Amino acid sequence: MSNKATGAAESANSPAEAAADADATQNAAETANETTGDAVVATDSGADEDKAAHHVSRRAAFGFAGAGLAAGALAAAGGYAAGGEDAPADKILDTYPFRGKHQAGILTPAQDNMFCAAFDVTTTDPEELKQLLSDWTVAAQQMTAGELIGGEPSENKQAVPRDSGEAWGYKPNGLTITFGFGRSLFVDSDGKDRFGIAKKMPKILSEGMPKFANENIRSADSDGDLLVQACSNDAQVCAHAIRNLNRIAMGTAKMRWSQTGYGRTSSTSVAQETPRNLFGFKDGTNNIKSEDGDAKLNEHLWVQKGDDSGADWMAGGTYFVVRKIHMFAEMWDNLRLIEQEQTFGRDKRYGAPLNVTAPTSGKDEFKPIDFKAKNKEGELEVPADSHIAIVNPEQNKGRWMLRRGYNYTEGSDALGRLSAGLFFIAFVRDPRTNFYPILDKMTQKDALSEYLQHQARALFAIPAGIGQSDTMVGQALFS
């Protein structure tokens, strides 16, 4: 194994062996997680003792119990460290299987924080690229299990630490790490095959994302060869994951752009309440859920065998589409409430569609939308150019997407205006049918677009889940 992954090397002889310890204890949980995203909750006492023995990470004795001083220090720093009370216990203890039919971090119940990063591969050697993916796989499996990279810290104080340490003593916090491949991993700007895999590039990547109205795309903050999405219920756990994968990549790939997010803007499970965006509205009510049946998920989310004869390695995977959308908060905040509600097509307090008379509870959010209902003046209750009228699946040939976006705030500009908005993420089987037409319609007809500007974008192929015997993510691509 390369020197970059010395942490992983000291805990296992190979990526497959490093994975084996966690795999042996998670097989049963994986089967359930493939469709429901159910978490494995680590616990230390009571009737769940046997369950804990299977699912608490190997560092439990050291990192969770023996590192009390470090945990206390981290808790004081404001994170969800062991013993802290900053987050509900179930969120702190959640873990999700790293290996399975599909990658985690898609149908998994959306966590509270996100850190995305795209990388450009700097090496020209295919073996070094595969070694990086192998090293990343080992490290990601350890971190998502709540472990430090390389296991217990070395007692040799003359050695470089195998893990940066800022998550030392932290519980898993539901960390998931999802990987993807961009068009430029397959071919360079001149169309030349980079790593001998150009013939396997999906047509969706080859065609690329079209341009849309009123966008102001920054190329430096867009695209990339490799994608890493880290999500958890603690921002520091997310940062730790990206930081260490970046460290491992040095000499083989460099970070192109990164984006942090907080306050998830969608729910991926019926057990989750619909969150609010930075305009104060519940958004994404009609989203694919983990509880949806296989028929719906296979039609709209998961790539099927035969979708692309040249890229059958993508079967079981999906496509990641992201748009960084700046929200003009100062303009929005000066609108009257009725204008805001008519722009979204929903009641601001309860999230009910405007055809619902006098909503009184959050349950009204899920009442059917009547796009033909009119008021006493003969006007549509839900305006034809309102956000929900433009993007609702019913208004778009029944096409669904799985939304998994996050809010972001990045300080302010020279005029004192907030630099904030939505990091919109969607997972779809085919963006040509389930995303591009809807976004095109939105940018041209949606009243909400007046208060938005799209500033960055990216499209990545997300391979299927990592199998029990796989040594790296995307192994089928390089077979």
XYZ file of C-alpha atoms in Angstrom:
479
model
C 0.000 0.000 0.000
C 1.249 3.522 -0.742
C 2.838 5.743 1.884
C -0.171 8.043 1.712
C -2.292 5.453 3.450
C 0.101 4.464 6.203
C -2.747 4.730 8.690
C -4.690 2.051 6.919
C -1.605 -0.037 6.338
C -0.830 -0.384 10.025
C -4.253 -1.808 10.789
C -4.560 -4.264 7.891
C -2.469 -6.007 5.272
C -4.867 -5.086 2.465
C -8.030 -3.048 1.892
C -10.061 -6.235 1.839
C -8.666 -7.348 5.199
C -9.254 -3.910 6.709
C -12.871 -4.108 5.608
C -13.409 -7.631 6.884
C -13.628 -6.733 10.574
C -16.541 -4.350 10.072
C -18.177 -6.473 7.380
C -18.494 -9.511 9.610
C -20.561 -7.535 12.095
C -22.746 -5.573 9.668
C -24.046 -8.100 7.133
C -27.502 -8.329 8.679
C -27.830 -4.569 8.968
C -26.799 -4.034 5.353
C -29.723 -5.957 3.946
C -32.180 -3.705 5.757
C -30.215 -0.588 4.870
C -30.366 -1.171 1.123
C -33.960 0.009 0.948
C -34.819 1.577 4.291
C -31.611 3.304 5.328
C -32.155 2.101 8.897
C -29.323 3.057 11.209
C -27.416 0.705 13.443
C -27.397 2.399 16.842
C -24.345 1.810 18.972
C -25.093 1.565 22.686
C -23.250 0.436 25.779
C -25.733 -0.977 28.250
C -29.039 -2.713 28.987
C -30.899 -5.035 26.665
C -28.921 -3.749 23.685
C -25.594 -5.026 25.001
C -25.309 -7.803 22.415
C -26.175 -5.402 19.627
C -23.561 -2.969 20.862
C -20.926 -5.667 20.879
C -21.507 -6.096 17.172
C -21.776 -2.479 16.116
C -19.650 -0.281 18.378
C -16.385 0.381 16.556
C -13.150 -1.392 17.395
C -11.896 1.796 19.023
C -14.718 1.740 21.606
C -12.473 0.666 24.441
C -9.893 3.317 23.646
C -11.521 6.149 21.755
C -14.924 6.130 23.476
C -13.926 5.106 26.992
C -10.179 5.462 27.516
C -9.945 8.866 25.882
C -12.160 10.656 28.356
C -9.909 13.695 28.621
C -9.766 14.112 24.859
C -13.513 13.635 24.581
C -14.133 16.270 27.194
C -11.889 18.721 25.393
C -13.666 18.096 22.102
C -17.066 18.506 23.726
C -15.955 21.866 25.072
C -15.026 22.831 21.533
C -18.679 22.576 20.555
C -18.977 19.244 18.754
C -20.946 16.098 19.501
C -18.089 14.375 21.342
C -18.576 11.325 23.518
C -20.585 12.216 26.585
C -21.721 15.529 25.108
C -25.318 16.726 25.089
C -25.256 18.823 21.926
C -27.324 16.368 19.860
C -29.951 13.709 20.476
C -28.358 10.454 21.557
C -29.720 8.526 18.599
C -28.085 10.903 16.129
C -24.752 10.720 17.925
C -24.718 6.928 17.912
C -26.040 6.230 14.421
C -23.885 4.229 12.018
C -24.757 3.057 8.529
C -23.190 0.092 6.707
C -20.434 1.210 4.358
C -20.814 -1.792 2.041
C -23.991 -2.883 0.314
C -26.004 -2.915 -2.890
C -26.038 0.875 -3.071
C -23.709 3.474 -1.588
C -24.756 5.066 1.689
C -25.495 8.786 1.778
C -28.245 8.614 -0.854
C -31.353 6.992 0.599
C -29.849 7.224 4.078
C -32.007 9.539 6.251
C -30.573 12.973 5.480
C -28.147 14.077 8.178
C -27.797 17.602 9.570
C -24.452 18.509 7.973
C -22.667 18.015 4.671
C -19.138 18.552 3.317
C -18.685 17.942 -0.413
C -15.389 18.070 -2.253
C -14.327 17.484 -5.841
C -10.812 16.404 -6.766
C -8.739 16.583 -9.936
C -6.439 13.606 -10.450
C -2.846 14.772 -10.965
C -1.196 11.432 -11.704
C -1.173 9.873 -15.180
C -0.636 6.355 -13.852
C -3.825 4.221 -13.734
C -2.322 2.073 -10.966
C -1.806 5.114 -8.758
C -5.419 6.154 -9.360
C -6.643 2.691 -8.357
C -4.387 2.752 -5.305
C -5.947 6.065 -4.252
C -9.457 4.656 -4.591
C -8.374 1.626 -2.583
C -6.820 3.770 0.151
C -9.909 5.966 0.258
C -12.125 2.904 0.591
C -10.188 1.634 3.605
C -10.182 5.032 5.296
C -13.854 5.704 4.575
C -14.949 2.372 6.016
C -13.005 3.049 9.205
C -14.347 6.578 9.619
C -17.982 5.650 8.948
C -17.666 2.969 11.643
C -16.612 5.679 14.107
C -12.955 4.711 14.053
C -9.808 6.738 13.603
C -7.908 5.969 10.414
C -5.445 3.216 11.175
C -7.160 2.235 14.409
C -5.654 3.124 17.774
C -3.078 5.940 17.646
C 0.554 4.903 17.543
C 2.555 5.277 20.751
C 5.577 6.339 18.689
C 5.716 10.109 19.148
C 8.354 10.377 16.428
C 5.920 9.079 13.820
C 3.479 11.214 11.827
C -0.060 10.569 13.177
C -2.113 8.319 10.950
C -5.247 10.395 11.640
C -5.524 14.166 12.049
C -7.364 13.579 15.326
C -10.139 16.176 15.440
C -12.760 13.414 15.636
C -10.905 11.576 18.419
C -13.491 10.716 21.048
C -16.455 11.578 18.857
C -19.305 9.159 18.300
C -20.044 8.100 14.674
C -22.801 10.711 14.251
C -24.289 8.841 11.282
C -21.336 9.575 8.997
C -21.719 8.450 5.402
C -19.162 8.905 2.625
C -20.298 8.707 -0.987
C -17.976 8.626 -4.014
C -18.518 9.627 -7.647
C -16.714 9.967 -10.988
C -16.829 12.985 -13.305
C -16.485 13.204 -17.084
C -12.927 14.503 -16.867
C -11.793 11.301 -15.132
C -12.420 9.455 -18.392
C -11.147 11.937 -20.990
C -9.174 15.183 -20.940
C -10.296 18.473 -22.483
C -9.169 17.226 -25.905
C -11.151 14.007 -25.605
C -8.067 11.851 -25.021
C -8.432 8.714 -22.903
C -6.747 9.389 -19.558
C -6.730 6.030 -17.764
C -7.864 3.468 -20.317
C -11.526 3.724 -19.297
C -12.897 6.173 -21.878
C -14.883 3.421 -23.617
C -16.751 2.844 -20.363
C -17.781 6.480 -19.890
C -21.570 6.765 -19.508
C -23.307 8.694 -22.275
C -24.839 10.948 -19.641
C -21.350 12.126 -18.639
C -20.194 12.317 -22.243
C -23.074 14.611 -23.150
C -22.571 16.738 -20.048
C -24.972 19.136 -18.383
C -26.622 21.694 -20.684
C -26.634 25.414 -20.013
C -29.672 27.017 -18.432
C -31.145 30.506 -18.410
C -29.854 33.187 -16.061
C -26.943 31.159 -14.664
C -23.563 32.656 -13.818
C -21.383 29.576 -13.506
C -17.920 29.758 -11.954
C -15.819 27.060 -13.612
C -13.357 26.846 -10.712
C -16.221 25.834 -8.400
C -17.715 23.315 -10.810
C -17.140 19.800 -12.154
C -14.096 17.682 -11.232
C -12.668 14.167 -11.703
C -13.707 12.647 -8.378
C -16.493 13.476 -5.916
C -16.584 12.858 -2.177
C -19.771 13.650 -0.240
C -19.482 13.370 3.543
C -22.685 13.751 5.591
C -23.160 13.402 9.337
C -24.935 14.914 12.320
C -21.804 16.786 13.392
C -20.016 19.321 11.193
C -16.617 18.441 12.643
C -17.070 14.768 11.793
C -17.728 15.791 8.174
C -14.683 18.057 8.119
C -12.518 15.312 9.592
C -13.554 12.932 6.808
C -12.793 15.328 3.945
C -9.560 16.540 5.535
C -8.176 13.040 5.884
C -9.234 11.897 2.425
C -7.543 15.017 1.063
C -4.407 14.127 3.018
C -4.405 10.621 1.572
C -4.861 12.019 -1.950
C -1.824 14.301 -1.870
C 0.545 13.447 -4.692
C -2.213 11.686 -6.657
C -5.097 14.165 -6.688
C -5.745 17.712 -5.500
C -8.930 19.292 -4.238
C -10.662 21.357 -6.915
C -13.507 22.799 -4.854
C -15.300 22.126 -1.621
C -18.582 23.128 -0.043
C -19.940 22.851 3.470
C -23.648 22.766 4.211
C -25.917 22.778 7.229
C -29.614 22.485 7.895
C -30.644 19.834 5.390
C -33.228 21.167 2.950
C -35.000 17.900 2.251
C -36.101 14.710 3.943
C -35.361 11.242 2.581
C -37.540 9.317 5.031
C -41.154 9.625 6.132
C -39.826 9.677 9.689
C -38.173 13.055 9.028
C -39.945 16.392 9.169
C -39.705 18.523 6.054
C -37.040 21.171 6.813
C -37.020 24.833 5.854
C -34.804 26.656 3.380
C -33.208 30.042 4.026
C -36.324 31.810 2.716
C -38.199 30.258 5.633
C -40.364 27.846 3.645
C -40.771 24.107 3.823
C -39.424 22.888 0.524
C -39.090 19.477 -1.078
C -42.265 18.007 0.399
C -42.707 15.781 -2.651
C -39.387 13.950 -2.532
C -38.394 10.335 -3.091
C -38.300 8.548 0.276
C -36.355 5.513 1.398
C -39.667 3.826 2.170
C -40.830 4.042 -1.456
C -41.141 0.664 -3.137
C -38.528 -0.851 -5.441
C -40.643 -0.097 -8.504
C -40.506 3.664 -7.908
C -36.865 3.674 -6.821
C -35.783 1.630 -9.822
C -37.725 3.853 -12.203
C -36.460 7.185 -10.923
C -33.344 6.689 -8.791
C -31.239 3.605 -9.561
C -29.522 2.980 -12.896
C -30.711 -0.287 -14.415
C -28.764 -2.832 -16.407
C -29.211 -2.003 -20.069
C -29.675 1.741 -19.545
C -26.306 2.284 -21.237
C -24.753 -0.713 -22.977
C -21.307 0.842 -22.764
C -21.543 1.507 -19.037
C -23.155 -1.559 -17.462
C -20.800 -1.041 -14.502
C -23.202 1.740 -13.442
C -26.092 -0.670 -12.763
C -27.207 -0.124 -9.179
C -25.676 3.335 -9.154
C -27.190 6.754 -9.773
C -26.272 10.250 -10.967
C -25.401 13.166 -8.681
C -26.440 16.585 -9.960
C -25.546 19.667 -7.939
C -26.286 23.354 -8.329
C -24.907 26.021 -6.008
C -27.708 28.566 -5.853
C -27.188 31.998 -4.318
C -30.343 33.301 -2.633
C -30.891 37.075 -2.572
C -32.065 37.175 1.024
C -32.253 40.971 1.299
C -34.648 41.233 -1.645
C -36.756 38.357 -0.352
C -36.991 39.733 3.173
C -38.689 42.884 1.878
C -41.562 41.029 0.209
C -44.981 40.986 1.817
C -45.970 37.619 3.271
C -48.666 37.122 0.650
C -46.074 37.671 -2.108
C -43.734 35.155 -0.542
C -46.490 32.560 -0.232
C -47.692 33.074 -3.792
C -44.129 32.694 -5.043
C -43.795 29.296 -3.378
C -47.431 28.249 -3.654
C -47.480 27.250 0.016
C -48.472 28.646 3.398
C -45.294 29.761 5.167
C -46.176 28.584 8.687
C -47.483 25.088 8.027
C -46.303 24.408 4.486
C -49.808 23.680 3.216
C -50.514 24.287 -0.490
C -52.466 27.506 -0.987
C -55.581 25.648 -2.096
C -55.944 24.461 1.533
C -58.204 26.871 3.399
C -57.024 28.069 6.830
C -54.364 25.408 7.596
C -53.902 24.674 11.296
C -51.174 22.034 11.552
C -48.127 20.574 9.883
C -50.250 17.708 8.560
C -51.800 20.160 6.105
C -48.472 20.250 4.263
C -49.264 16.866 2.769
C -52.793 17.605 1.596
C -53.257 17.226 -2.183
C -52.386 20.182 -4.375
C -55.269 21.356 -6.529
C -53.658 23.246 -9.385
C -57.066 24.185 -10.812
C -58.697 25.574 -7.650
C -59.707 29.247 -7.897
C -60.575 31.919 -5.348
C -63.602 34.208 -5.323
C -61.920 36.538 -7.792
C -61.476 33.686 -10.257
C -57.708 33.538 -9.794
C -55.796 30.312 -9.257
C -55.253 29.585 -5.568
C -51.863 28.115 -6.479
C -50.391 30.547 -9.029
C -49.310 28.957 -12.299
C -45.798 30.398 -11.936
C -45.405 29.414 -8.267
C -42.538 27.132 -7.368
C -44.656 24.082 -6.596
C -46.681 24.500 -9.790
C -43.477 24.481 -11.828
C -41.484 21.655 -10.208
C -44.106 19.277 -8.799
C -43.816 15.776 -10.348
C -47.505 15.915 -11.287
C -46.689 18.899 -13.486
C -43.629 17.206 -15.036
C -44.839 13.949 -16.570
C -44.567 12.175 -13.226
C -40.770 12.496 -13.050
C -39.267 12.297 -9.558
C -35.858 13.056 -8.127
C -34.264 12.401 -4.750
C -33.362 15.795 -3.310
C -30.600 15.899 -0.685
C -29.485 19.519 -0.536
C -28.205 21.773 2.244
C -28.185 25.440 3.188
C -24.897 27.306 3.108
C -23.688 30.647 4.489
C -20.296 32.081 3.555
C -20.015 35.463 5.252
C -21.031 38.663 3.501
C -19.997 40.869 0.602
C -18.600 44.419 0.633
C -22.125 45.842 0.856
C -23.002 43.778 3.910
C -25.247 41.353 2.036
C -25.262 37.719 3.071
C -23.462 35.256 0.845
C -25.895 32.428 1.422
C -28.077 30.013 -0.420
C -28.842 26.438 -1.317
C -26.405 23.710 -2.310
C -28.996 21.790 -4.295
C -28.214 18.097 -4.695
C -30.346 15.620 -6.610
C -29.815 11.915 -7.238
C -31.545 10.550 -10.339
C -31.439 7.549 -12.637
C -31.236 9.814 -15.680
C -30.912 13.616 -15.395
C -31.954 13.976 -19.035
C -35.495 12.987 -18.071
C -35.715 13.624 -14.320
C -33.709 16.824 -13.845
C -32.746 18.893 -16.899
C -36.316 19.456 -18.218
C -37.539 20.467 -14.769
C -34.644 22.860 -14.172
C -35.054 24.362 -17.642
C -38.705 25.008 -16.897
C -37.865 26.449 -13.497
C -35.224 28.897 -14.728
C -37.606 30.263 -17.353
C -41.029 30.231 -15.688
C -40.674 29.929 -11.896
C -41.433 33.158 -9.996
C -38.861 32.085 -7.419
C -36.041 32.391 -9.966
C -36.128 36.187 -9.603
C -34.509 35.748 -6.186
C -31.934 33.096 -7.166
C -28.712 32.863 -9.146
C -27.018 29.569 -10.068
C -23.278 29.998 -9.545
C -21.756 26.509 -9.751
C -22.701 23.087 -11.052
C -21.430 19.531 -11.355
C -22.474 16.127 -12.642
C -21.034 12.857 -11.337
C -21.710 9.189 -11.912
C -22.220 7.462 -8.559
C -21.260 3.779 -8.896
C -23.167 1.018 -7.154
C -22.392 0.044 -3.594
C -19.088 -1.491 -2.549
C -19.328 -5.269 -2.443
C -18.089 -7.500 0.353
C -15.002 -8.587 -1.586
C -14.331 -5.276 -3.350
C -11.080 -3.544 -2.525
C -12.128 -0.144 -3.867
C -15.103 1.961 -4.818
C -16.026 1.633 -8.494
C -14.165 -1.636 -8.846
C -16.382 -2.748 -11.746
C -15.245 0.256 -13.781
C -11.634 -0.890 -13.685
C -12.316 -4.615 -14.114
